[in-house]
Amino acid sequence: MERIIFHVDVNSAYLSWNAVWDLQHGSSLDLRTIPAIVGGDPESRHGIVLAKSSPSKKYGIKTGETLFSALMKCPDLKIVPPRYSMYLKASDAMVEILREYSPVIERYSIDECFMDMCHIRKEDAVSVATGLKDRILKELGFTVNVGISTGKLLAKMASDLQKPNKVHTLYKEEMAQKMWPLPIEDLFMVGPRTAEKLRKMNIHTIGQLANTDPSFLHERFKKYGHMISCYARGIESSTVKNEGTVEMKGMGNSTTLPFDFTDRISCHNVLLSIGETLVPRLRRAGKKAKTLSVHIRYSDFTSISMQNTLPFSSDSTSLLMEEACALFDDMWNGEPVRHLGISFAQLEDRFREQLSLFPDHKSEKMKKMDQVMDLIRKNFGEEALIRATFLHSPVRAFSGGVVEKDYIFMNSHL
DNA sequence: TCTGGGGTCCTAGGACCC
DNA sequence: TCTGGGGTCCTAGGACCC
């Protein structure tokens, strides 16, 4: 029996959510109706476009470009800062509604969900999706696109067809008409690099890709070639993965520094501050890490990474950060540093203790200290406790993660 | 006023063992 | 001194997604 899958995609998510929040808190201006973007702070070198309103699209503004460049295209552009914790609440509020329609929902990202809708009839799909879309608009104040098909890939391609506030179907029999004329880079998993290579091979549309010999694509692009060949022909059969059923493979945190750092100690402090949010997150996820990697981006934008697999796995902030600093010292060439990151891989369950013949009193103590610090911060706030090394340092004691504090619960009615 | 941050997966090469 | 192949694990980098 054929499946029915919905893909729900919030239109200009960050910008819409900012707009709705502002309206609900007394603003008379709807950001969605003017050239506006959500953007980072150029002062701290986070100045890129994160989301844009549709009027700003008319100026040719693209997600990911610099605010400087966006302002050149539209000097009157309204720029608002991101509010990540509010986005999480908005996303949760939407998922709560989706759950009334299906027990199997996969949160693909903060603003996209797949829904297994196999319990409805194909001929009812469009009206159910339309009802869902309209309800989200009425109750939460923002628009979504809903894509409908028999699989996740085509549902996702469908939700991308025409925006905003639309329901589209993209069944196999509609591919030739709706999907194949599209440019190659519109296909899921074909990014700018691959699109360029394909164009050089005279493949410009998804239809042309679908008609290219799969074995040729496999030869040229290996496994990846086989995959995009299947995608172009609508072949894909993965299931909708309910929340909590997907195992976390890795976890990381990184940050662009407000200016280039040229001394080792400041870089170490940044790594420590990343660890102060990252390792507690690891512990909250019930994991410990066996592999740790450090990433450096230099001021010329070249970047390097190095990883180290420990003989055991750990969730101790002090131990892991000691490793991170040691790795940094190994790999740093002394050039100015623009960006630093740490990530963990080979995660294991936290409570699967590896017994040691000789109890290590130092690590026992460090583990207890981590627990106490987690507890104090949970009860008294993140900044109730900071490492002494940050007292006289320009580096903030915490970096990455969610920093929004002034959130007021999102009103579900306008 | 040049270019964010959090993920996943794949590849190629090397180490090491049998 | 030179010559094998298979399997597994690790590493650095790069592609893609949002």
PDB file of N, CA and C (backbone and C1' of nucleotides) in Angstrom, chain C residues 7-18:
ATOM      1  P    DG C   7      37.335  -8.768   3.058  1.00  0.00           P
ATOM      2  O5'  DG C   7      37.682  -8.225   4.514  1.00  0.00           O
ATOM      3  C5'  DG C   7      37.979  -9.149   5.554  1.00  0.00           C
ATOM      4  C4'  DG C   7      38.211  -8.374   6.822  1.00  0.00           C
ATOM      5  C3'  DG C   7      37.247  -7.201   6.985  1.00  0.00           C
ATOM      6  O3'  DG C   7      36.665  -7.258   8.285  1.00  0.00           O
ATOM      7  C1'  DG C   7      39.498  -6.467   7.201  1.00  0.00           C
ATOM      8  P    DT C   8      35.527  -6.208   8.688  1.00  0.00           P
ATOM      9  O5'  DT C   8      36.321  -5.284   9.711  1.00  0.00           O
ATOM     10  C5'  DT C   8      37.096  -5.878  10.749  1.00  0.00           C
ATOM     11  C4'  DT C   8      37.826  -4.771  11.469  1.00  0.00           C
ATOM     12  C3'  DT C   8      36.975  -3.525  11.689  1.00  0.00           C
ATOM     13  O3'  DT C   8      37.045  -3.143  13.045  1.00  0.00           O
ATOM     14  C1'  DT C   8      39.018  -2.948  10.673  1.00  0.00           C
ATOM     15  P    DC C   9      35.995  -2.063  13.620  1.00  0.00           P
ATOM     16  O5'  DC C   9      36.962  -0.940  14.175  1.00  0.00           O
ATOM     17  C5'  DC C   9      38.249  -1.284  14.711  1.00  0.00           C
ATOM     18  C4'  DC C   9      39.156  -0.090  14.541  1.00  0.00           C
ATOM     19  C3'  DC C   9      38.456   1.248  14.737  1.00  0.00           C
ATOM     20  O3'  DC C   9      39.098   1.969  15.765  1.00  0.00           O
ATOM     21  C1'  DC C   9      39.777   1.257  12.756  1.00  0.00           C
ATOM     22  P    DC C  10      38.506   3.368  16.266  1.00  0.00           P
ATOM     23  O5'  DC C  10      39.524   4.396  15.605  1.00  0.00           O
ATOM     24  C5'  DC C  10      40.923   4.165  15.741  1.00  0.00           C
ATOM     25  C4'  DC C  10      41.644   5.150  14.862  1.00  0.00           C
ATOM     26  C3'  DC C  10      41.112   6.577  14.984  1.00  0.00           C
ATOM     27  O3'  DC C  10      42.195   7.429  15.306  1.00  0.00           O
ATOM     28  C1'  DC C  10      41.276   5.928  12.703  1.00  0.00           C
ATOM     29  P    DT C  11      41.891   8.937  15.669  1.00  0.00           P
ATOM     30  O5'  DT C  11      42.181   9.696  14.297  1.00  0.00           O
ATOM     31  C5'  DT C  11      43.465   9.586  13.687  1.00  0.00           C
ATOM     32  C4'  DT C  11      43.452  10.372  12.399  1.00  0.00           C
ATOM     33  C3'  DT C  11      42.821  11.753  12.529  1.00  0.00           C
ATOM     34  O3'  DT C  11      43.782  12.718  12.159  1.00  0.00           O
ATOM     35  C1'  DT C  11      41.961  10.589  10.638  1.00  0.00           C
ATOM     36  P    DA C  12      43.521  14.216  12.464  1.00  0.00           P
ATOM     37  O5'  DA C  12      43.232  14.840  11.031  1.00  0.00           O
ATOM     38  C5'  DA C  12      44.195  14.694   9.991  1.00  0.00           C
ATOM     39  C4'  DA C  12      43.588  15.189   8.697  1.00  0.00           C
ATOM     40  C3'  DA C  12      42.905  16.554   8.806  1.00  0.00           C
ATOM     41  O3'  DA C  12      43.406  17.365   7.756  1.00  0.00           O
ATOM     42  C1'  DA C  12      41.396  14.941   7.905  1.00  0.00           C
ATOM     43  P    DG C  13      42.879  18.831   7.552  1.00  0.00           P
ATOM     44  O5'  DG C  13      41.812  18.661   6.382  1.00  0.00           O
ATOM     45  C5'  DG C  13      42.180  17.943   5.212  1.00  0.00           C
ATOM     46  C4'  DG C  13      40.956  17.727   4.368  1.00  0.00           C
ATOM     47  C3'  DG C  13      40.077  18.974   4.207  1.00  0.00           C
ATOM     48  O3'  DG C  13      39.830  19.147   2.828  1.00  0.00           O
ATOM     49  C1'  DG C  13      38.774  17.107   4.822  1.00  0.00           C
ATOM     50  P    DG C  14      39.291  20.537   2.262  1.00  0.00           P
ATOM     51  O5'  DG C  14      37.989  20.100   1.470  1.00  0.00           O
ATOM     52  C5'  DG C  14      37.968  18.850   0.764  1.00  0.00           C
ATOM     53  C4'  DG C  14      36.543  18.389   0.633  1.00  0.00           C
ATOM     54  C3'  DG C  14      35.531  19.534   0.440  1.00  0.00           C
ATOM     55  O3'  DG C  14      34.673  19.210  -0.625  1.00  0.00           O
ATOM     56  C1'  DG C  14      34.828  18.107   2.148  1.00  0.00           C
ATOM     57  P    DA C  15      34.002  20.414  -1.462  1.00  0.00           P
ATOM     58  O5'  DA C  15      32.471  19.983  -1.503  1.00  0.00           O
ATOM     59  C5'  DA C  15      32.079  18.809  -2.188  1.00  0.00           C
ATOM     60  C4'  DA C  15      30.863  18.223  -1.529  1.00  0.00           C
ATOM     61  C3'  DA C  15      29.732  19.230  -1.293  1.00  0.00           C
ATOM     62  O3'  DA C  15      28.825  19.256  -2.389  1.00  0.00           O
ATOM     63  C1'  DA C  15      30.039  17.755   0.577  1.00  0.00           C
ATOM     64  P    DC C  16      27.710  20.368  -2.482  1.00  0.00           P
ATOM     65  O5'  DC C  16      26.610  19.902  -1.429  1.00  0.00           O
ATOM     66  C5'  DC C  16      25.871  18.705  -1.652  1.00  0.00           C
ATOM     67  C4'  DC C  16      25.087  18.371  -0.406  1.00  0.00           C
ATOM     68  C3'  DC C  16      24.215  19.513   0.103  1.00  0.00           C
ATOM     69  O3'  DC C  16      22.968  19.515  -0.542  1.00  0.00           O
ATOM     70  C1'  DC C  16      25.311  18.387   1.899  1.00  0.00           C
ATOM     71  P    DC C  17      21.968  20.762  -0.320  1.00  0.00           P
ATOM     72  O5'  DC C  17      21.409  20.531   1.155  1.00  0.00           O
ATOM     73  C5'  DC C  17      20.609  19.391   1.418  1.00  0.00           C
ATOM     74  C4'  DC C  17      20.229  19.388   2.872  1.00  0.00           C
ATOM     75  C3'  DC C  17      19.678  20.723   3.370  1.00  0.00           C
ATOM     76  O3'  DC C  17      18.308  20.816   3.083  1.00  0.00           O
ATOM     77  C1'  DC C  17      21.253  19.858   4.919  1.00  0.00           C
ATOM     78  P    DC C  18      17.594  22.216   3.033  1.00  0.00           P
ATOM     79  O5'  DC C  18      17.519  22.715   4.536  1.00  0.00           O
ATOM     80  C5'  DC C  18      16.694  22.017   5.459  1.00  0.00           C
ATOM     81  C4'  DC C  18      16.980  22.573   6.839  1.00  0.00           C
ATOM     82  C3'  DC C  18      16.763  24.085   6.936  1.00  0.00           C
ATOM     83  O3'  DC C  18      15.413  24.323   7.319  1.00  0.00           O
ATOM     84  C1'  DC C  18      18.829  23.465   7.945  1.00  0.00           C
TER      85       DC C  18
END
